[in-house]
Short mmCIF file of C-alpha atoms and ligand atoms in Angstrom, two decimals:
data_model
loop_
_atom_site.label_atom_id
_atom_site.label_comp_id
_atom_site.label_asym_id
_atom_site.label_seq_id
_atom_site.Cartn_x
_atom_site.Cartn_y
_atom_site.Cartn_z
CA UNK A 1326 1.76 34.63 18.21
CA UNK A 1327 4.55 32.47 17.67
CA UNK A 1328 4.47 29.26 15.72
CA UNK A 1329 5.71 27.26 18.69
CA UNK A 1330 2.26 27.44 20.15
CA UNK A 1331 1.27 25.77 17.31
CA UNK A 1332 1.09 21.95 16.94
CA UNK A 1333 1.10 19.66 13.79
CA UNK A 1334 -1.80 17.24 14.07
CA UNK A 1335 -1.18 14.33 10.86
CA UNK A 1336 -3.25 11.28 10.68
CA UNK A 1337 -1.94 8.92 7.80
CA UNK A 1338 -3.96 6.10 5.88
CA UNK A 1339 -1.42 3.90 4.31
CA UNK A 1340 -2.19 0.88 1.09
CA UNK A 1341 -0.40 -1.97 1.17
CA UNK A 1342 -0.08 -4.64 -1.85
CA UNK A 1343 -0.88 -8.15 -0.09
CA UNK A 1344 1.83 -10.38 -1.40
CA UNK A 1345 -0.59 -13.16 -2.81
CA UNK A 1346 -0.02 -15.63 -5.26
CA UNK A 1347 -3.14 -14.49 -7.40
CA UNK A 1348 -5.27 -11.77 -7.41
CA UNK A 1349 -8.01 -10.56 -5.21
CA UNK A 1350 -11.09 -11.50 -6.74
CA UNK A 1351 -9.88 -14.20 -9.78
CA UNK A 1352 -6.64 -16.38 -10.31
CA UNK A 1353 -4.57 -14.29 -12.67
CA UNK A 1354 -1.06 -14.72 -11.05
CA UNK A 1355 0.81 -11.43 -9.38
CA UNK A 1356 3.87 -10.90 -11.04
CA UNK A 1357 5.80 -7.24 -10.64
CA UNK A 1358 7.07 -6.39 -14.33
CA UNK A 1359 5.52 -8.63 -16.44
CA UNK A 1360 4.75 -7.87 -19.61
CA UNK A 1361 1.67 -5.41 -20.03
CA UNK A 1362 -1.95 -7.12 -19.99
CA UNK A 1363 -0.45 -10.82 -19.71
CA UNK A 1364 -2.04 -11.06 -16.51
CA UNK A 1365 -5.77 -10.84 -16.62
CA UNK A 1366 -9.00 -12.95 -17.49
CA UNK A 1367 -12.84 -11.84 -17.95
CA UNK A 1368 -13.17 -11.43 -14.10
CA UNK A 1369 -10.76 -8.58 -13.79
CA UNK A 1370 -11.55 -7.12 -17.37
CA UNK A 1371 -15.28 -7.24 -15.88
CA UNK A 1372 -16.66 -9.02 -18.84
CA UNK A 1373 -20.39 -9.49 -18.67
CA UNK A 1374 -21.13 -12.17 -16.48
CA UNK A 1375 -17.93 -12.80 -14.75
CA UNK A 1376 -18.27 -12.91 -11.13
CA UNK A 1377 -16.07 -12.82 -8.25
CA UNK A 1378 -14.24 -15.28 -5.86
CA UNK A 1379 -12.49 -13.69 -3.08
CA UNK A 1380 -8.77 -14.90 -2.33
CA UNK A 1381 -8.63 -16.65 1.26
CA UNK A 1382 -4.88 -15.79 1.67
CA UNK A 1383 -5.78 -12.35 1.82
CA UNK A 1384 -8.15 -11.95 3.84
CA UNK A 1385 -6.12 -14.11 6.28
CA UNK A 1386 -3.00 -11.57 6.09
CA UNK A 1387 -5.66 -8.69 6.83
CA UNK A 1388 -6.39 -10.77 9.88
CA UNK A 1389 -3.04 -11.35 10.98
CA UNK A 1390 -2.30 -7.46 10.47
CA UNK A 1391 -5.49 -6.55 12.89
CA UNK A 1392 -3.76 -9.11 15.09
CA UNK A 1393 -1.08 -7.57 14.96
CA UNK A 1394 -2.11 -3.94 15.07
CA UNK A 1395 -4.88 -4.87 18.61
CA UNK A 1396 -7.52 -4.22 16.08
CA UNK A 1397 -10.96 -5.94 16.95
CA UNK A 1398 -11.92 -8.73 14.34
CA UNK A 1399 -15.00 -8.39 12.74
CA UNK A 1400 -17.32 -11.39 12.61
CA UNK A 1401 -18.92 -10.40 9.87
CA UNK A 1402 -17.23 -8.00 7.28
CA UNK A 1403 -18.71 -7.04 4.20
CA UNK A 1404 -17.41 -5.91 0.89
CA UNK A 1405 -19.12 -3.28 -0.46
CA UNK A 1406 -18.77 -1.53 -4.31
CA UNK A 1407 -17.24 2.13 -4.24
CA UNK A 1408 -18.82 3.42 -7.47
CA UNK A 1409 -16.65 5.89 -9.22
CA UNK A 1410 -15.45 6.00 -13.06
CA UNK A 1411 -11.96 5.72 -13.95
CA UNK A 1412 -10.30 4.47 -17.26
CA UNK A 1413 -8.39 2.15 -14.82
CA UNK A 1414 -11.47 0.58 -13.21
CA UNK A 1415 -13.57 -1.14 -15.81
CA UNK A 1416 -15.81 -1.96 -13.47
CA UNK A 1417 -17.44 1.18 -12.91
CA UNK A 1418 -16.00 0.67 -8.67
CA UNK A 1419 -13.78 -0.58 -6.89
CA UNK A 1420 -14.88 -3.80 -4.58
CA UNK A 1421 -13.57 -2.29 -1.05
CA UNK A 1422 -14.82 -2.12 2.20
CA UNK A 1423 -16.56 0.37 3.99
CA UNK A 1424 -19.31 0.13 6.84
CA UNK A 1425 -17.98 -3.23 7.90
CA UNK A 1426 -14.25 -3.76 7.80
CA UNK A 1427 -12.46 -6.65 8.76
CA UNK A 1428 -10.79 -5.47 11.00
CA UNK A 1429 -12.01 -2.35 13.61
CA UNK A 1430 -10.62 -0.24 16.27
CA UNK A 1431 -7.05 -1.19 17.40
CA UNK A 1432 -3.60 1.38 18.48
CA UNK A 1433 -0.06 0.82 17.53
CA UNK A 1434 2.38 1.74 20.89
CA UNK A 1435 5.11 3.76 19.17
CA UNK A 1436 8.34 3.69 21.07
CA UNK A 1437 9.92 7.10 21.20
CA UNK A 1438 13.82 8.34 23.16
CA UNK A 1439 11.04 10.10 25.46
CA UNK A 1440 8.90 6.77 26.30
CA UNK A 1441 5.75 5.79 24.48
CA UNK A 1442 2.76 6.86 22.41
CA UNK A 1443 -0.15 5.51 22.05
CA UNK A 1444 -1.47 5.44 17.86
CA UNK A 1445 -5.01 4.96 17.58
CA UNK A 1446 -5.62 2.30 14.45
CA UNK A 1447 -9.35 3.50 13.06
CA UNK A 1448 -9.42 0.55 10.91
CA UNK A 1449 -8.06 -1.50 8.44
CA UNK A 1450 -9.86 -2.96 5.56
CA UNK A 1451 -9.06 -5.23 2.22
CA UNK A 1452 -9.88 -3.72 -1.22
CA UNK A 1453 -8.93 -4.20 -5.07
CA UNK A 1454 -6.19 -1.89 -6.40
CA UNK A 1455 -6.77 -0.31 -9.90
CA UNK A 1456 -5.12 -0.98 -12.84
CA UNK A 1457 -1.76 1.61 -14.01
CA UNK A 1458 -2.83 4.10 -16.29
CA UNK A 1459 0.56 4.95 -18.13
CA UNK A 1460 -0.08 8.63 -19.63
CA UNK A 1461 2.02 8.75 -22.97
CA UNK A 1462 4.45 11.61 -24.13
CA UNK A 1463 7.27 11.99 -21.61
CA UNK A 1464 9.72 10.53 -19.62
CA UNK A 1465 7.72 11.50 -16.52
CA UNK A 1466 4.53 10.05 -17.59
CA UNK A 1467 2.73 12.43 -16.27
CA UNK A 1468 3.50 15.42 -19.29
CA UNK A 1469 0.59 17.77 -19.88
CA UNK A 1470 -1.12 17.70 -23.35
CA UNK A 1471 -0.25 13.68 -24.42
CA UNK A 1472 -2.45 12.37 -27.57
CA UNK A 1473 -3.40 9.48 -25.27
CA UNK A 1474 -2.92 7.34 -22.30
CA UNK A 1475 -2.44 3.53 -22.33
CA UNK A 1476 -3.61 1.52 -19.79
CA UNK A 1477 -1.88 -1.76 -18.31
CA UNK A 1478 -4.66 -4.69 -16.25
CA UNK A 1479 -2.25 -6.49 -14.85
CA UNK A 1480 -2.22 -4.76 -11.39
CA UNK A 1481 -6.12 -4.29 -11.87
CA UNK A 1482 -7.32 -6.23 -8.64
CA UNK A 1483 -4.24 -6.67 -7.32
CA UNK A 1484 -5.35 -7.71 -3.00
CA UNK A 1485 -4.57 -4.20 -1.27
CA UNK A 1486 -4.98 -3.47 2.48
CA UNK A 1487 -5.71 -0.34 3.80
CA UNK A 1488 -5.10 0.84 6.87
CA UNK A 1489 -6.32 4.14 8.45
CA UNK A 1490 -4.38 6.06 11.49
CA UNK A 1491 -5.88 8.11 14.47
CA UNK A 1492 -4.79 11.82 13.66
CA UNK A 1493 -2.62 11.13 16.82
CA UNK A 1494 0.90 11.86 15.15
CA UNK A 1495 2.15 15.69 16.10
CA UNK A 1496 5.03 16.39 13.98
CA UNK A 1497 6.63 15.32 10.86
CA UNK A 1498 9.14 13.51 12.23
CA UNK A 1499 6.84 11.37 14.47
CA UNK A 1500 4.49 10.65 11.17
CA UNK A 1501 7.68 8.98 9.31
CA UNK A 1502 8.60 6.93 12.40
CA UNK A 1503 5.52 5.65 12.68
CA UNK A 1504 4.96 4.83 8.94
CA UNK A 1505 8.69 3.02 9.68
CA UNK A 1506 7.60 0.81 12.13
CA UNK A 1507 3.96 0.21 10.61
CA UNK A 1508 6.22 -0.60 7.14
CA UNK A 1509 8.29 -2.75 9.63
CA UNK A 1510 5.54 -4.69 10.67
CA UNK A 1511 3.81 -5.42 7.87
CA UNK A 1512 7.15 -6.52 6.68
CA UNK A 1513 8.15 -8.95 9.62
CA UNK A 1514 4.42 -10.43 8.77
CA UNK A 1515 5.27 -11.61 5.35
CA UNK A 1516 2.32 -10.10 3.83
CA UNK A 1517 3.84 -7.63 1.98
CA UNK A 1518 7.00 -6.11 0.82
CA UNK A 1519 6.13 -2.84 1.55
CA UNK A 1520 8.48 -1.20 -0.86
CA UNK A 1521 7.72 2.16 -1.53
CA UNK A 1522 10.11 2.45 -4.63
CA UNK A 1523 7.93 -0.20 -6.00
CA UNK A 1524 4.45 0.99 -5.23
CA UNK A 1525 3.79 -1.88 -2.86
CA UNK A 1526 3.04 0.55 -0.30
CA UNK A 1527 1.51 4.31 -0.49
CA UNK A 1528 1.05 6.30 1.89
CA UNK A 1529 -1.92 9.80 2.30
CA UNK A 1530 -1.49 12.37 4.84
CA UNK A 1531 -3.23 14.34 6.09
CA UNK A 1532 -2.55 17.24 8.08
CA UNK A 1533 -4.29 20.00 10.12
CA UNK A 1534 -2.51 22.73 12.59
CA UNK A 1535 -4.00 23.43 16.06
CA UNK A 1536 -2.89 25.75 19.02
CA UNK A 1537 -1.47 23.58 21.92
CA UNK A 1538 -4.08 22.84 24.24
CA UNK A 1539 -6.54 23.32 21.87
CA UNK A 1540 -9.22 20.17 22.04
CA UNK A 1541 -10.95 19.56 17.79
CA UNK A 1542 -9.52 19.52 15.16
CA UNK A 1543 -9.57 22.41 12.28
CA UNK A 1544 -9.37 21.98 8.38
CA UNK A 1545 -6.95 19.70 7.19
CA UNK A 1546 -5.48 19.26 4.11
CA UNK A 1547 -5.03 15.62 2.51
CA UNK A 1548 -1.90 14.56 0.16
CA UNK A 1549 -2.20 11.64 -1.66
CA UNK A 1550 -0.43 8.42 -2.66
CA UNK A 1551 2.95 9.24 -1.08
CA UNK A 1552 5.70 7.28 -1.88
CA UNK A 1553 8.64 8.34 0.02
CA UNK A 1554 9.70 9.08 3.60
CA UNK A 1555 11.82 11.71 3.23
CA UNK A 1556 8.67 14.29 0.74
CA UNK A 1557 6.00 12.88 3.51
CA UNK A 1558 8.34 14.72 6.43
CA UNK A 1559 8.98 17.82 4.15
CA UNK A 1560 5.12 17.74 2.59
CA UNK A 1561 4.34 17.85 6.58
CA UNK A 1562 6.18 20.40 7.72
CA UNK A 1563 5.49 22.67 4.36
CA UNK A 1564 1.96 21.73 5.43
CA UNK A 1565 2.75 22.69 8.82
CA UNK A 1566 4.33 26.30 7.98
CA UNK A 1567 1.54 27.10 5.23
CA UNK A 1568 -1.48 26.90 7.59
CA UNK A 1569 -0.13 28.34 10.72
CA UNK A 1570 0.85 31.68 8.11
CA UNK A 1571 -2.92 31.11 7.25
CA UNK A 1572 -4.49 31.38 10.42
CA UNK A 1573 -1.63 34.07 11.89
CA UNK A 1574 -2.47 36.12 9.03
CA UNK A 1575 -6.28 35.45 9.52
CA UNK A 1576 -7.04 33.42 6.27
CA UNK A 1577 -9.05 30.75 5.97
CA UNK A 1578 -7.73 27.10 5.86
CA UNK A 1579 -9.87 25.59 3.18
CA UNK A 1580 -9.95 21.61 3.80
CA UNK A 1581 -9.00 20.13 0.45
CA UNK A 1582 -6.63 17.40 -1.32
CA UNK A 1583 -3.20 19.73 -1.84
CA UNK A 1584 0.15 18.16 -4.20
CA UNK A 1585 3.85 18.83 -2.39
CA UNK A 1586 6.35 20.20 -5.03
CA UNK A 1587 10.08 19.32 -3.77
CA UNK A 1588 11.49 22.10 -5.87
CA UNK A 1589 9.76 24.99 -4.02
CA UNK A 1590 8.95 22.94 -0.99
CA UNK A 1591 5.29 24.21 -0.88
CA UNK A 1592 1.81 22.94 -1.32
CA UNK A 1593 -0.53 23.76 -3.28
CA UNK A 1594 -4.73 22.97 -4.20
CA UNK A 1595 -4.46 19.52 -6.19
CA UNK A 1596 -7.12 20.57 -9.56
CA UNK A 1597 -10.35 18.64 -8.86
CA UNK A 1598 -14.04 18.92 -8.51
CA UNK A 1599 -15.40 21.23 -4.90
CA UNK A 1600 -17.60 18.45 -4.34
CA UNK A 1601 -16.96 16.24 -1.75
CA UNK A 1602 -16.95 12.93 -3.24
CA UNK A 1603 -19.91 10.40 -3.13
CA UNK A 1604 -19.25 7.08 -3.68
CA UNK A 1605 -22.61 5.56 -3.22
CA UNK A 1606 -21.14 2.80 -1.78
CA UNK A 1607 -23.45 -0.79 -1.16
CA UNK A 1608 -22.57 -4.05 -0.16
CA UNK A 1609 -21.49 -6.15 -3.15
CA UNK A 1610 -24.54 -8.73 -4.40
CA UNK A 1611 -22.02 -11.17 -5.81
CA UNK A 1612 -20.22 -11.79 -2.58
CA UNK A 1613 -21.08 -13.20 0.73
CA UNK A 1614 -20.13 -11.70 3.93
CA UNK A 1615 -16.79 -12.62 5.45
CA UNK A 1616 -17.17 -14.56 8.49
CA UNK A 1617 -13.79 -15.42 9.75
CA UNK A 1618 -14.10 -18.61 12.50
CA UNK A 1619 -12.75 -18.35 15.87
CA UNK A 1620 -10.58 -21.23 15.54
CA UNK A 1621 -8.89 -19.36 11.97
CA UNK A 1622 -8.58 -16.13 14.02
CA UNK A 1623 -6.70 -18.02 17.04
CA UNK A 1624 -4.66 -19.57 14.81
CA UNK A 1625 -3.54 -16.76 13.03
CA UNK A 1626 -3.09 -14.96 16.36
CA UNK A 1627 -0.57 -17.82 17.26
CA UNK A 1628 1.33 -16.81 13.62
CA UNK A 1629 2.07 -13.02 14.64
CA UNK A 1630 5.65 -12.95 15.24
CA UNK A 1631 7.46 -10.59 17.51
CA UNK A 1632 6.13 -6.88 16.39
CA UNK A 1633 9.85 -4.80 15.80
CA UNK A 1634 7.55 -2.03 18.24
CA UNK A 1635 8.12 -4.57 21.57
CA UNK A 1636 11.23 -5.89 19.69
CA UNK A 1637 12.76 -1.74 20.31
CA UNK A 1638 11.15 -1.57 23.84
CA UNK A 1639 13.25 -5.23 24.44
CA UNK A 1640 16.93 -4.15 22.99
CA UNK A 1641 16.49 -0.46 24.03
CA UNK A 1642 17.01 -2.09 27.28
CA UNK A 1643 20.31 -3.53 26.76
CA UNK A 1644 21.40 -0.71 23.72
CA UNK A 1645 19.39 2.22 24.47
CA UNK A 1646 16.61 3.66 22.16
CA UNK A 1647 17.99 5.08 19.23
CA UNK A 1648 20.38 1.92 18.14
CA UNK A 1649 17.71 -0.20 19.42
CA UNK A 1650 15.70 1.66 16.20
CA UNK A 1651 18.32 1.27 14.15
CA UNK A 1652 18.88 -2.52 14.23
CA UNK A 1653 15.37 -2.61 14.11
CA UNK A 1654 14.14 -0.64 11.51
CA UNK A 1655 17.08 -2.05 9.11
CA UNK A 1656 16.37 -5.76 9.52
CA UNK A 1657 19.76 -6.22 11.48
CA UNK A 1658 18.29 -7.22 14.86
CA UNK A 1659 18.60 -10.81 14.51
CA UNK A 1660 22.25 -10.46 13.99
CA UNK A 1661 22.78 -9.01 16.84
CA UNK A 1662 20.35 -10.79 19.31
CA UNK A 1663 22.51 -14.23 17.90
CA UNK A 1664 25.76 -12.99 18.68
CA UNK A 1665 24.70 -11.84 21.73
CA UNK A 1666 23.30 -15.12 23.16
CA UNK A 1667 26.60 -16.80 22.24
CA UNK A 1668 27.95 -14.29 24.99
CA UNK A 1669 29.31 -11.47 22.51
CA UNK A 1670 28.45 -8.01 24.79
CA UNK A 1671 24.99 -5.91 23.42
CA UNK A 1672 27.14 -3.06 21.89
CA UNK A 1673 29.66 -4.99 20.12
CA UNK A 1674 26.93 -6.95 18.61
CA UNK A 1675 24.94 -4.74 17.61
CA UNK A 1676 27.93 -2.82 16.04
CA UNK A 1677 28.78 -5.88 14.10
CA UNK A 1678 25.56 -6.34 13.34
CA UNK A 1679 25.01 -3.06 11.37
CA UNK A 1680 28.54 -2.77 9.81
CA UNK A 1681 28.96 -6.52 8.92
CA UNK A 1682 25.84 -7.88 8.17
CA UNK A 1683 24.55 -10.60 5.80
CA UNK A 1684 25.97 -13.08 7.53
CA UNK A 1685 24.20 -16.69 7.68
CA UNK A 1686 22.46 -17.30 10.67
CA UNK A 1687 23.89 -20.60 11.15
CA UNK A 1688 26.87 -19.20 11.62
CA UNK A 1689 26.42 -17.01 14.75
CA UNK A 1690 28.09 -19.34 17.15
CA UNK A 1691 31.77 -19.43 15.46
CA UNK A 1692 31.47 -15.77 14.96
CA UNK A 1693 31.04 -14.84 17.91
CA UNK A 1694 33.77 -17.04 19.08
CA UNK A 1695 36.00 -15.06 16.60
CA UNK A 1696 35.02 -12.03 17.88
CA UNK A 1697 36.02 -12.75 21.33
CA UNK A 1698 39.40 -13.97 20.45
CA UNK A 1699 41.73 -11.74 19.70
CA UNK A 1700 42.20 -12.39 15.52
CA UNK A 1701 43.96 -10.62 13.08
CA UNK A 1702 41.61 -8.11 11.50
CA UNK A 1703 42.31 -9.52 8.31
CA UNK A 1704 41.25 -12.94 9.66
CA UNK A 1705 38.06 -11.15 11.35
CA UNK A 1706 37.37 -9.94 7.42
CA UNK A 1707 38.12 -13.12 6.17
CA UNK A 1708 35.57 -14.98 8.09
CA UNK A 1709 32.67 -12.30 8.21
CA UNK A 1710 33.20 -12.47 4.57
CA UNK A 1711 32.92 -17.04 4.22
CA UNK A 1712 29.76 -16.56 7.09
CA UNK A 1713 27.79 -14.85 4.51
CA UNK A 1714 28.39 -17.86 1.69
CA UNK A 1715 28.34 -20.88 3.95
CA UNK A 1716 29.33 -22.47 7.49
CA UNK A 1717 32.05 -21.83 8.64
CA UNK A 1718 34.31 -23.16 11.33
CA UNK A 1719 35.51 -21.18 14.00
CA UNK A 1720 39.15 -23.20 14.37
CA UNK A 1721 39.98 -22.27 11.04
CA UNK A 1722 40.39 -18.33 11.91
CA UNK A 1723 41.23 -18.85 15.95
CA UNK A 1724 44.95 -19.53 15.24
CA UNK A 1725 45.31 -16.61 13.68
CA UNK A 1726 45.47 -14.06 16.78
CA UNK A 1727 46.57 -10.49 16.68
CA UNK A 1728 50.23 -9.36 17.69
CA UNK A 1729 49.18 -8.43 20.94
CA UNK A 1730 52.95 -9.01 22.23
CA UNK A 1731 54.03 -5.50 24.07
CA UNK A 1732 58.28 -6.34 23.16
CA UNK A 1733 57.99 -7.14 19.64
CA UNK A 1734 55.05 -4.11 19.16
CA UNK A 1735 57.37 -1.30 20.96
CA UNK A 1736 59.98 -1.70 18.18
CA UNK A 1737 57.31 -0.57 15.25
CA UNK A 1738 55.96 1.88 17.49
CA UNK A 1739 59.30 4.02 18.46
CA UNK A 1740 59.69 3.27 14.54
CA UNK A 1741 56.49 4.99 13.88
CA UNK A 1742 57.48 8.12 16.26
CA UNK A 1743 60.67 8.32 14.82
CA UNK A 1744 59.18 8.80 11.49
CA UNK A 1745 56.51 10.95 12.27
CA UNK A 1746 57.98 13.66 14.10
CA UNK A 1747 55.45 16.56 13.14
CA UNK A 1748 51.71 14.25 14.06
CA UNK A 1749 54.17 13.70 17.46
CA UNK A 1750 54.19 17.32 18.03
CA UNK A 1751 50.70 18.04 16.99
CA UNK A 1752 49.70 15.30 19.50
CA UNK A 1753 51.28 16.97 22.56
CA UNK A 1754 50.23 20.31 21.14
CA UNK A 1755 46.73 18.44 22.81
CA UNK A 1756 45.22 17.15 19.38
CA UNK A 1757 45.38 13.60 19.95
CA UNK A 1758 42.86 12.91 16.92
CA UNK A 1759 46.10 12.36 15.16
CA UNK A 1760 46.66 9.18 17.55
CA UNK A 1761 44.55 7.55 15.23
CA UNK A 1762 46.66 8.16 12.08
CA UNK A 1763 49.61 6.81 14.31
CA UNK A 1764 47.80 3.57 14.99
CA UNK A 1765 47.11 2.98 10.98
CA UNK A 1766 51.02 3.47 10.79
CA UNK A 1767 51.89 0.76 12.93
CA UNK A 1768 48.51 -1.54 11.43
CA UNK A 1769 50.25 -1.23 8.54
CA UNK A 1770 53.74 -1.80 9.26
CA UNK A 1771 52.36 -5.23 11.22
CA UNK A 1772 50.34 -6.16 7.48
CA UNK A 1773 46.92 -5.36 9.62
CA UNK A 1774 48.41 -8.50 12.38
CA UNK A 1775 48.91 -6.13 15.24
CA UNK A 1776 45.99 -5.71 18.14
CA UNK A 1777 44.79 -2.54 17.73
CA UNK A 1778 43.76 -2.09 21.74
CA UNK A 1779 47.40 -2.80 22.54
CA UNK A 1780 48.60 -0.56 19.89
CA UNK A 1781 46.30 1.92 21.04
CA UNK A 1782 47.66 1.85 24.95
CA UNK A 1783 51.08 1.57 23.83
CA UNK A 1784 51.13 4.83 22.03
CA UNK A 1785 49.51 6.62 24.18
CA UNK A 1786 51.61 5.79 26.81
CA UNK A 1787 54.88 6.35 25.22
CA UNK A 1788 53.59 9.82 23.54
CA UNK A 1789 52.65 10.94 27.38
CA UNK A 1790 56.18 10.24 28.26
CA UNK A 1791 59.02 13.15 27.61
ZN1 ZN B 3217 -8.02 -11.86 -13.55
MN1 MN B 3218 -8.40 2.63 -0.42
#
């Protein structure tokens, strides 16, 4: 049996650091880098009596991400205490979520070259990250035999949403553009930043093999807290190759919590208890249940912008799919979607958009009437460069058109031949790449003034003749 009867099957659960003002459950401010411990009070050092206050904001950007994601509301959500000891959680648990989420059932339609897919969304849920436990004695933090560890509060109770995926994703490739677009999304919602480098967002995956056509699912193996596209693809697909040898070669798959190593590209059994875990979780006595209004959730509803999936579906119409994704998934959609309704055509935008971005919105208008007349590339450069630092004028660059004028171009072209005998040759010897190095001979010789289409025509035409 070959391993192209086999087929990946990956669901991924992905946290998310809610980009709050203050903490989940108290009001110690949210600060990335501040100074260790600077940020915490008896609630989230679970002092003795302290109790907790949940943080409105938060549970409204779980809301809008349900919204967002066609998840079902809850009307009543309860937070519940997941009971586990770490030197990170004082508490004793974490305050999370568990038989009644905010936010239930919803799917995510993932755009694909090949059409759509439909992603079930199991649920998503608000919790209370840990604290960072930073384990002393090497650069790595992580070195085996420190003296001790240290532990720093401030992220203790930082507002985290999780959100749990369908094992509907069937290859590595289609897990990471999924997570791209989720990422995207919780991005374009202002709720997070999302930034894996960070930590703002982690990512488990699990994975499990199955023959095609096969209906269940066997064991699957679970990596946790990922934090980078590119080792979730390879984890997958080292996942991927590892159990399909396993059941080829008749072993058993044992379903268990695995760590990817980049340097051999393999997986193996992360060191932990055979158990399966038990949390005894129970709703939490010193909170209420959550019982978001109608009214909040149609307002809300009326915040979700956009979502960059029907954003792709929208410009793969005009661009195609794949630089439809691009713009997309790098932020540089709006770019082009401006210079495009001030009548600059869909490819040329979106070109500009991805090679000259950051410039100021504002400024779309006299851009795009300096891309449509014919300027100087240098005064092109020149005013991409001022529309990123302030307004700009369009008349100010229009003047300055490119030497588009066929007598006084054919002069610095035959100059050009005449100099270049040997690229002349290679060009009729039928490798007419080197008509490009022919037109950088003549940009220069104009100082960058000449039109390069003209140039282009010109060339080719007089190389043709003889
Ligand atoms: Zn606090
Ligand atoms: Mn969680």
């Amino acid at each position: 049996m070959s391993s192209a009867e086999w087929e990946a099957v990956v669901g991924l659960e992905v946290h998310a650091h809610l980009k709050t003002l203050t903490k989940m459950f108290c009001r110690c401010e949210l600060e990335y880098g501040a100074a260790e411990n600077t940020r915490t009070c008896p609630v989230c050092l679970a002092h003795p009596g302290a109790l907790p206050v949940p943080n409105g904001r938060a549970i409204e950007m779980t809301i809008l991400l349900g919204l967002a994601l066609d998840c079902e509301i809850a009307e009543h959500a309860v937070f519940d205490r997941k009971n586990y000891f770490y030197p990170d959680l004082p508490k004793g648990y974490q305050i999370s979520q568990y038989e009644a989420p905010l936010c239930g059932p919803g799917r995510f339609l993932l755009p694909t070259a090949d059409g759509e897919r439909e992603i079930g969304i199991v649920r998503a849920h608000l919790e209370e990250d840990a604290a960072k436990t930073v384990h002393s004695g090497g650069a790595t933090g992580r070195s085996v035999g420190a003296d001790y560890s240290l532990v720093d509060f401030n992220r203790g109770g930082t507002p985290l949403l999780e959100i749990v995926g369908a094992p509907d994703l069937r290859s590595a490739e289609e897990a990471t553009w999924f997570l791209r677009l989720l990422r995207q999304t919780i991005v374009d919602l202002g709720i997070s930043d999302a930034d894996m480098e960070k930590g703002t967002l982690r990512a488990d995956v699990n994975v499990s093999v199955r023959q095609r056509g096969e209906q269940g699912f066997r064991p699957r193996w679970e990596i946790k807290n990922m934090n980078s596209f590119r080792f979730i693809g390879r984890a997958i697909e080292a996942a991927f190759r590892q159990q399909v040898e396993a059941h080829e070669a008749g072993e058993e798959v044992v379903q268990s919590t695995y760590d990817y190593d980049d340097h051999t590209d393999r997986l193996t059994v992360h060191r932990s208890k055979e158990e399966a875990d038990d949390y005894r979780y129970f709703p939490e006595p010193d909170l209420v249940p959550v019982e978001p209004p109608a009214e909040l959730v149609e307002r809300l509803r009326a915040e979700v912008p956009e979502r960059p999936a029907d954003r792709i579906r929208r410009l793969a119409d005009e661009l195609g799919f794949a630089p439809a994704a691009e713009l997309v998934t790098t932020g540089n959609e709006w770019k082009a979607e401006a210079l495009a309704a001030e009548g600059v055509e869909w490819k040329a935008a979106a070109a500009i958009a991805m090679n000259r971005g950051g410039f100021l919105p504002e400024n779309a208008g006299a851009l795009a009437r300096i891309v449509q007349a014919n300027v100087t590339r240098e005064a092109l450069d020149e005013a991409f460069a001022a529309a990123a630092e302030g307004p700009i004028e369009a008349d100010d660059y229009l003047a300055r058109t490119a030497l588009g004028d066929e007598d006084e171009l054919v002069p610095v072209i035959d100059a050009v031949l005449a100099a270049h005998p040997e690229q002349v040759e290679t060009y009729r010897g039928g490798k007419e790449g080197v008509l490009g190095f022919l037109v950088g001979q003549v940009m220069r010789e104009t100082q960058g003034n000449a039109d390069p289409k003209v140039v282009n025509r010109l060339l080719a035409e007089r190389l043709r003749r003889e």
